[in-house]
């Protein structure tokens, strides 16, 4: 009986976790817009679940600052702002530079091979950016993750992952507005090539400077976006 009860509880937790993951992804990719009211009827229909797992998911996303609570009137997607964006991106730039510095010290041949493989997969998808921007972004993130993982610090990587998720909504805005601009996209790819060269040469100072500039570039572009306060 105890094993059955435990199994039932585990299944319930796994189900709630799946719902949270789906809702979280919809928020990060912009399916639900910043500030949009999250109506239970719509959520129940989209995820084919009841109220209980939805409330658990929303409570967890409240902790992660992806939703906000209105006074007794339900939940909304966390709004975006220039102030929050700058704070997230500046913090990300310093964390990523720290990851890279440690990765150059601790990385080996396998780490270098992983970077080159991830870069190759990203480049192969360049021509499909307009049709599948989210897949290109997934490969882009995989490239940067391959670099950062060389730091071999689970704690640091967890902080990095959290900041990436917080930046995702701003990143998606930048993708929609700028990545189809050939000049901007080419410059972005050139920065990747320069970063790879610095990493393979074990040039920590150059690599940190490059990643800092690379990560801050989208935020500077978005600062000039009309209607974004």
PDB file of N, CA, C and O in Angstrom, residues 19-68:
ATOM      1  N   UNK A  19       3.645  19.849 -16.782  1.00  0.00           N
ATOM      2  CA  UNK A  19       2.788  21.003 -17.054  1.00  0.00           C
ATOM      3  C   UNK A  19       3.578  22.291 -16.876  1.00  0.00           C
ATOM      4  O   UNK A  19       3.497  23.210 -17.700  1.00  0.00           O
ATOM      5  N   UNK A  20       4.358  22.353 -15.785  1.00  0.00           N
ATOM      6  CA  UNK A  20       5.163  23.546 -15.546  1.00  0.00           C
ATOM      7  C   UNK A  20       6.158  23.767 -16.676  1.00  0.00           C
ATOM      8  O   UNK A  20       6.363  24.887 -17.140  1.00  0.00           O
ATOM      9  N   UNK A  21       6.782  22.679 -17.140  1.00  0.00           N
ATOM     10  CA  UNK A  21       7.753  22.797 -18.219  1.00  0.00           C
ATOM     11  C   UNK A  21       7.124  23.316 -19.499  1.00  0.00           C
ATOM     12  O   UNK A  21       7.704  24.163 -20.191  1.00  0.00           O
ATOM     13  N   UNK A  22       5.923  22.848 -19.810  1.00  0.00           N
ATOM     14  CA  UNK A  22       5.236  23.294 -21.023  1.00  0.00           C
ATOM     15  C   UNK A  22       4.832  24.758 -20.919  1.00  0.00           C
ATOM     16  O   UNK A  22       5.001  25.539 -21.861  1.00  0.00           O
ATOM     17  N   UNK A  23       4.284  25.128 -19.759  1.00  0.00           N
ATOM     18  CA  UNK A  23       3.869  26.515 -19.556  1.00  0.00           C
ATOM     19  C   UNK A  23       5.074  27.448 -19.547  1.00  0.00           C
ATOM     20  O   UNK A  23       5.053  28.534 -20.140  1.00  0.00           O
ATOM     21  N   UNK A  24       6.131  27.014 -18.916  1.00  0.00           N
ATOM     22  CA  UNK A  24       7.355  27.805 -18.862  1.00  0.00           C
ATOM     23  C   UNK A  24       7.903  28.051 -20.262  1.00  0.00           C
ATOM     24  O   UNK A  24       8.281  29.179 -20.608  1.00  0.00           O
ATOM     25  N   UNK A  25       7.922  27.005 -21.079  1.00  0.00           N
ATOM     26  CA  UNK A  25       8.412  27.138 -22.447  1.00  0.00           C
ATOM     27  C   UNK A  25       7.547  28.104 -23.240  1.00  0.00           C
ATOM     28  O   UNK A  25       8.063  28.910 -24.030  1.00  0.00           O
ATOM     29  N   UNK A  26       6.244  28.047 -23.045  1.00  0.00           N
ATOM     30  CA  UNK A  26       5.338  28.962 -23.759  1.00  0.00           C
ATOM     31  C   UNK A  26       5.572  30.417 -23.353  1.00  0.00           C
ATOM     32  O   UNK A  26       5.424  31.335 -24.172  1.00  0.00           O
ATOM     33  N   UNK A  27       5.933  30.632 -22.096  1.00  0.00           N
ATOM     34  CA  UNK A  27       6.226  31.997 -21.645  1.00  0.00           C
ATOM     35  C   UNK A  27       7.559  32.467 -22.208  1.00  0.00           C
ATOM     36  O   UNK A  27       7.678  33.586 -22.717  1.00  0.00           O
ATOM     37  N   UNK A  28       8.570  31.601 -22.142  1.00  0.00           N
ATOM     38  CA  UNK A  28       9.908  31.988 -22.590  1.00  0.00           C
ATOM     39  C   UNK A  28       9.966  32.241 -24.092  1.00  0.00           C
ATOM     40  O   UNK A  28      10.721  33.103 -24.551  1.00  0.00           O
ATOM     41  N   UNK A  29       9.181  31.491 -24.868  1.00  0.00           N
ATOM     42  CA  UNK A  29       9.208  31.656 -26.323  1.00  0.00           C
ATOM     43  C   UNK A  29       8.238  32.713 -26.819  1.00  0.00           C
ATOM     44  O   UNK A  29       8.211  33.023 -28.008  1.00  0.00           O
ATOM     45  N   UNK A  30       7.434  33.275 -25.892  1.00  0.00           N
ATOM     46  CA  UNK A  30       6.553  34.369 -26.289  1.00  0.00           C
ATOM     47  C   UNK A  30       5.167  33.965 -26.726  1.00  0.00           C
ATOM     48  O   UNK A  30       4.407  34.809 -27.224  1.00  0.00           O
ATOM     49  N   UNK A  31       4.795  32.678 -26.566  1.00  0.00           N
ATOM     50  CA  UNK A  31       3.415  32.295 -26.889  1.00  0.00           C
ATOM     51  C   UNK A  31       2.457  33.086 -26.016  1.00  0.00           C
ATOM     52  O   UNK A  31       1.432  33.588 -26.483  1.00  0.00           O
ATOM     53  N   UNK A  32       2.783  33.161 -24.716  1.00  0.00           N
ATOM     54  CA  UNK A  32       2.073  34.060 -23.820  1.00  0.00           C
ATOM     55  C   UNK A  32       2.908  35.325 -23.676  1.00  0.00           C
ATOM     56  O   UNK A  32       4.073  35.271 -23.304  1.00  0.00           O
ATOM     57  N   UNK A  33       2.328  36.457 -23.986  1.00  0.00           N
ATOM     58  CA  UNK A  33       3.062  37.719 -24.046  1.00  0.00           C
ATOM     59  C   UNK A  33       3.312  38.307 -22.652  1.00  0.00           C
ATOM     60  O   UNK A  33       2.549  38.048 -21.715  1.00  0.00           O
ATOM     61  N   UNK A  34       4.357  39.122 -22.519  1.00  0.00           N
ATOM     62  CA  UNK A  34       4.603  39.809 -21.247  1.00  0.00           C
ATOM     63  C   UNK A  34       3.377  40.606 -20.801  1.00  0.00           C
ATOM     64  O   UNK A  34       2.797  41.353 -21.584  1.00  0.00           O
ATOM     65  N   UNK A  35       2.978  40.405 -19.553  1.00  0.00           N
ATOM     66  CA  UNK A  35       1.835  41.108 -19.007  1.00  0.00           C
ATOM     67  C   UNK A  35       0.494  40.465 -19.317  1.00  0.00           C
ATOM     68  O   UNK A  35      -0.542  40.897 -18.785  1.00  0.00           O
ATOM     69  N   UNK A  36       0.470  39.419 -20.146  1.00  0.00           N
ATOM     70  CA  UNK A  36      -0.791  38.785 -20.535  1.00  0.00           C
ATOM     71  C   UNK A  36      -1.406  38.036 -19.356  1.00  0.00           C
ATOM     72  O   UNK A  36      -0.718  37.353 -18.604  1.00  0.00           O
ATOM     73  N   UNK A  37      -2.723  38.158 -19.215  1.00  0.00           N
ATOM     74  CA  UNK A  37      -3.424  37.428 -18.161  1.00  0.00           C
ATOM     75  C   UNK A  37      -3.487  35.950 -18.527  1.00  0.00           C
ATOM     76  O   UNK A  37      -3.833  35.586 -19.655  1.00  0.00           O
ATOM     77  N   UNK A  38      -3.145  35.104 -17.569  1.00  0.00           N
ATOM     78  CA  UNK A  38      -3.163  33.655 -17.786  1.00  0.00           C
ATOM     79  C   UNK A  38      -4.499  33.117 -17.286  1.00  0.00           C
ATOM     80  O   UNK A  38      -4.667  32.835 -16.099  1.00  0.00           O
ATOM     81  N   UNK A  39      -5.438  32.970 -18.179  1.00  0.00           N
ATOM     82  CA  UNK A  39      -6.782  32.526 -17.832  1.00  0.00           C
ATOM     83  C   UNK A  39      -6.814  31.008 -17.677  1.00  0.00           C
ATOM     84  O   UNK A  39      -6.358  30.273 -18.547  1.00  0.00           O
ATOM     85  N   UNK A  40      -7.373  30.563 -16.555  1.00  0.00           N
ATOM     86  CA  UNK A  40      -7.382  29.137 -16.254  1.00  0.00           C
ATOM     87  C   UNK A  40      -8.087  28.325 -17.340  1.00  0.00           C
ATOM     88  O   UNK A  40      -7.646  27.230 -17.691  1.00  0.00           O
ATOM     89  N   UNK A  41      -9.179  28.823 -17.875  1.00  0.00           N
ATOM     90  CA  UNK A  41      -9.924  28.085 -18.893  1.00  0.00           C
ATOM     91  C   UNK A  41      -9.047  27.826 -20.114  1.00  0.00           C
ATOM     92  O   UNK A  41      -9.048  26.720 -20.678  1.00  0.00           O
ATOM     93  N   UNK A  42      -8.279  28.836 -20.506  1.00  0.00           N
ATOM     94  CA  UNK A  42      -7.405  28.677 -21.662  1.00  0.00           C
ATOM     95  C   UNK A  42      -6.261  27.717 -21.363  1.00  0.00           C
ATOM     96  O   UNK A  42      -5.891  26.892 -22.195  1.00  0.00           O
ATOM     97  N   UNK A  43      -5.698  27.802 -20.152  1.00  0.00           N
ATOM     98  CA  UNK A  43      -4.601  26.922 -19.767  1.00  0.00           C
ATOM     99  C   UNK A  43      -5.068  25.465 -19.679  1.00  0.00           C
ATOM    100  O   UNK A  43      -4.362  24.548 -20.106  1.00  0.00           O
ATOM    101  N   UNK A  44      -6.258  25.256 -19.124  1.00  0.00           N
ATOM    102  CA  UNK A  44      -6.804  23.900 -19.020  1.00  0.00           C
ATOM    103  C   UNK A  44      -6.966  23.280 -20.399  1.00  0.00           C
ATOM    104  O   UNK A  44      -6.668  22.106 -20.620  1.00  0.00           O
ATOM    105  N   UNK A  45      -7.444  24.083 -21.343  1.00  0.00           N
ATOM    106  CA  UNK A  45      -7.664  23.587 -22.698  1.00  0.00           C
ATOM    107  C   UNK A  45      -6.337  23.305 -23.408  1.00  0.00           C
ATOM    108  O   UNK A  45      -6.179  22.277 -24.074  1.00  0.00           O
ATOM    109  N   UNK A  46      -5.376  24.216 -23.254  1.00  0.00           N
ATOM    110  CA  UNK A  46      -4.099  24.067 -23.958  1.00  0.00           C
ATOM    111  C   UNK A  46      -3.312  22.863 -23.460  1.00  0.00           C
ATOM    112  O   UNK A  46      -2.713  22.127 -24.265  1.00  0.00           O
ATOM    113  N   UNK A  47      -3.290  22.649 -22.138  1.00  0.00           N
ATOM    114  CA  UNK A  47      -2.453  21.585 -21.583  1.00  0.00           C
ATOM    115  C   UNK A  47      -3.261  20.336 -21.190  1.00  0.00           C
ATOM    116  O   UNK A  47      -2.679  19.362 -20.725  1.00  0.00           O
ATOM    117  N   UNK A  48      -4.575  20.420 -21.375  1.00  0.00           N
ATOM    118  CA  UNK A  48      -5.456  19.282 -21.088  1.00  0.00           C
ATOM    119  C   UNK A  48      -5.274  18.770 -19.661  1.00  0.00           C
ATOM    120  O   UNK A  48      -5.051  17.575 -19.427  1.00  0.00           O
ATOM    121  N   UNK A  49      -5.341  19.701 -18.717  1.00  0.00           N
ATOM    122  CA  UNK A  49      -5.161  19.355 -17.300  1.00  0.00           C
ATOM    123  C   UNK A  49      -6.219  20.072 -16.462  1.00  0.00           C
ATOM    124  O   UNK A  49      -6.936  20.952 -16.934  1.00  0.00           O
ATOM    125  N   UNK A  50      -6.272  19.695 -15.195  1.00  0.00           N
ATOM    126  CA  UNK A  50      -7.179  20.337 -14.263  1.00  0.00           C
ATOM    127  C   UNK A  50      -6.538  21.514 -13.553  1.00  0.00           C
ATOM    128  O   UNK A  50      -5.386  21.874 -13.807  1.00  0.00           O
ATOM    129  N   UNK A  51      -7.292  22.068 -12.619  1.00  0.00           N
ATOM    130  CA  UNK A  51      -6.845  23.270 -11.898  1.00  0.00           C
ATOM    131  C   UNK A  51      -5.639  22.990 -10.998  1.00  0.00           C
ATOM    132  O   UNK A  51      -4.708  23.789 -10.924  1.00  0.00           O
ATOM    133  N   UNK A  52      -5.638  21.841 -10.315  1.00  0.00           N
ATOM    134  CA  UNK A  52      -4.598  21.560  -9.315  1.00  0.00           C
ATOM    135  C   UNK A  52      -3.182  21.603  -9.898  1.00  0.00           C
ATOM    136  O   UNK A  52      -2.326  22.326  -9.376  1.00  0.00           O
ATOM    137  N   UNK A  53      -2.865  20.844 -10.967  1.00  0.00           N
ATOM    138  CA  UNK A  53      -1.496  20.909 -11.508  1.00  0.00           C
ATOM    139  C   UNK A  53      -1.164  22.273 -12.088  1.00  0.00           C
ATOM    140  O   UNK A  53      -0.002  22.697 -12.059  1.00  0.00           O
ATOM    141  N   UNK A  54      -2.171  22.985 -12.579  1.00  0.00           N
ATOM    142  CA  UNK A  54      -1.922  24.326 -13.104  1.00  0.00           C
ATOM    143  C   UNK A  54      -1.516  25.274 -11.986  1.00  0.00           C
ATOM    144  O   UNK A  54      -0.599  26.087 -12.141  1.00  0.00           O
ATOM    145  N   UNK A  55      -2.209  25.168 -10.850  1.00  0.00           N
ATOM    146  CA  UNK A  55      -1.855  26.043  -9.728  1.00  0.00           C
ATOM    147  C   UNK A  55      -0.464  25.730  -9.195  1.00  0.00           C
ATOM    148  O   UNK A  55       0.282  26.627  -8.815  1.00  0.00           O
ATOM    149  N   UNK A  56      -0.105  24.453  -9.182  1.00  0.00           N
ATOM    150  CA  UNK A  56       1.247  24.071  -8.756  1.00  0.00           C
ATOM    151  C   UNK A  56       2.292  24.644  -9.709  1.00  0.00           C
ATOM    152  O   UNK A  56       3.327  25.157  -9.283  1.00  0.00           O
ATOM    153  N   UNK A  57       2.002  24.551 -11.006  1.00  0.00           N
ATOM    154  CA  UNK A  57       2.932  25.071 -12.005  1.00  0.00           C
ATOM    155  C   UNK A  57       3.081  26.579 -11.883  1.00  0.00           C
ATOM    156  O   UNK A  57       4.193  27.124 -11.926  1.00  0.00           O
ATOM    157  N   UNK A  58       1.980  27.264 -11.715  1.00  0.00           N
ATOM    158  CA  UNK A  58       2.003  28.726 -11.609  1.00  0.00           C
ATOM    159  C   UNK A  58       2.720  29.176 -10.337  1.00  0.00           C
ATOM    160  O   UNK A  58       3.439  30.183 -10.344  1.00  0.00           O
ATOM    161  N   UNK A  59       2.544  28.424  -9.266  1.00  0.00           N
ATOM    162  CA  UNK A  59       3.234  28.755  -8.009  1.00  0.00           C
ATOM    163  C   UNK A  59       4.740  28.643  -8.180  1.00  0.00           C
ATOM    164  O   UNK A  59       5.501  29.475  -7.669  1.00  0.00           O
ATOM    165  N   UNK A  60       5.194  27.612  -8.899  1.00  0.00           N
ATOM    166  CA  UNK A  60       6.618  27.445  -9.140  1.00  0.00           C
ATOM    167  C   UNK A  60       7.155  28.546 -10.047  1.00  0.00           C
ATOM    168  O   UNK A  60       8.245  29.087  -9.816  1.00  0.00           O
ATOM    169  N   UNK A  61       6.389  28.916 -11.063  1.00  0.00           N
ATOM    170  CA  UNK A  61       6.821  29.969 -11.982  1.00  0.00           C
ATOM    171  C   UNK A  61       6.795  31.339 -11.310  1.00  0.00           C
ATOM    172  O   UNK A  61       7.515  32.250 -11.721  1.00  0.00           O
ATOM    173  N   UNK A  62       5.978  31.459 -10.263  1.00  0.00           N
ATOM    174  CA  UNK A  62       5.990  32.686  -9.461  1.00  0.00           C
ATOM    175  C   UNK A  62       7.323  32.819  -8.741  1.00  0.00           C
ATOM    176  O   UNK A  62       7.923  33.903  -8.696  1.00  0.00           O
ATOM    177  N   UNK A  63       7.828  31.707  -8.211  1.00  0.00           N
ATOM    178  CA  UNK A  63       9.126  31.694  -7.536  1.00  0.00           C
ATOM    179  C   UNK A  63      10.239  32.052  -8.525  1.00  0.00           C
ATOM    180  O   UNK A  63      11.188  32.756  -8.183  1.00  0.00           O
ATOM    181  N   UNK A  64      10.096  31.569  -9.769  1.00  0.00           N
ATOM    182  CA  UNK A  64      11.109  31.822 -10.791  1.00  0.00           C
ATOM    183  C   UNK A  64      10.940  33.184 -11.459  1.00  0.00           C
ATOM    184  O   UNK A  64      11.662  33.513 -12.389  1.00  0.00           O
ATOM    185  N   UNK A  65       9.960  33.957 -10.980  1.00  0.00           N
ATOM    186  CA  UNK A  65       9.717  35.332 -11.465  1.00  0.00           C
ATOM    187  C   UNK A  65       9.338  35.373 -12.948  1.00  0.00           C
ATOM    188  O   UNK A  65       9.694  36.313 -13.660  1.00  0.00           O
ATOM    189  N   UNK A  66       8.613  34.358 -13.386  1.00  0.00           N
ATOM    190  CA  UNK A  66       8.106  34.356 -14.753  1.00  0.00           C
ATOM    191  C   UNK A  66       6.624  34.702 -14.803  1.00  0.00           C
ATOM    192  O   UNK A  66       6.085  35.023 -15.872  1.00  0.00           O
ATOM    193  N   UNK A  67       5.939  34.642 -13.654  1.00  0.00           N
ATOM    194  CA  UNK A  67       4.557  35.106 -13.555  1.00  0.00           C
ATOM    195  C   UNK A  67       4.430  35.978 -12.312  1.00  0.00           C
ATOM    196  O   UNK A  67       5.278  35.922 -11.406  1.00  0.00           O
ATOM    197  N   UNK A  68       3.381  36.780 -12.288  1.00  0.00           N
ATOM    198  CA  UNK A  68       3.081  37.615 -11.125  1.00  0.00           C
ATOM    199  C   UNK A  68       1.630  37.378 -10.729  1.00  0.00           C
ATOM    200  O   UNK A  68       0.809  36.961 -11.552  1.00  0.00           O
TER     201      UNK A  68
END
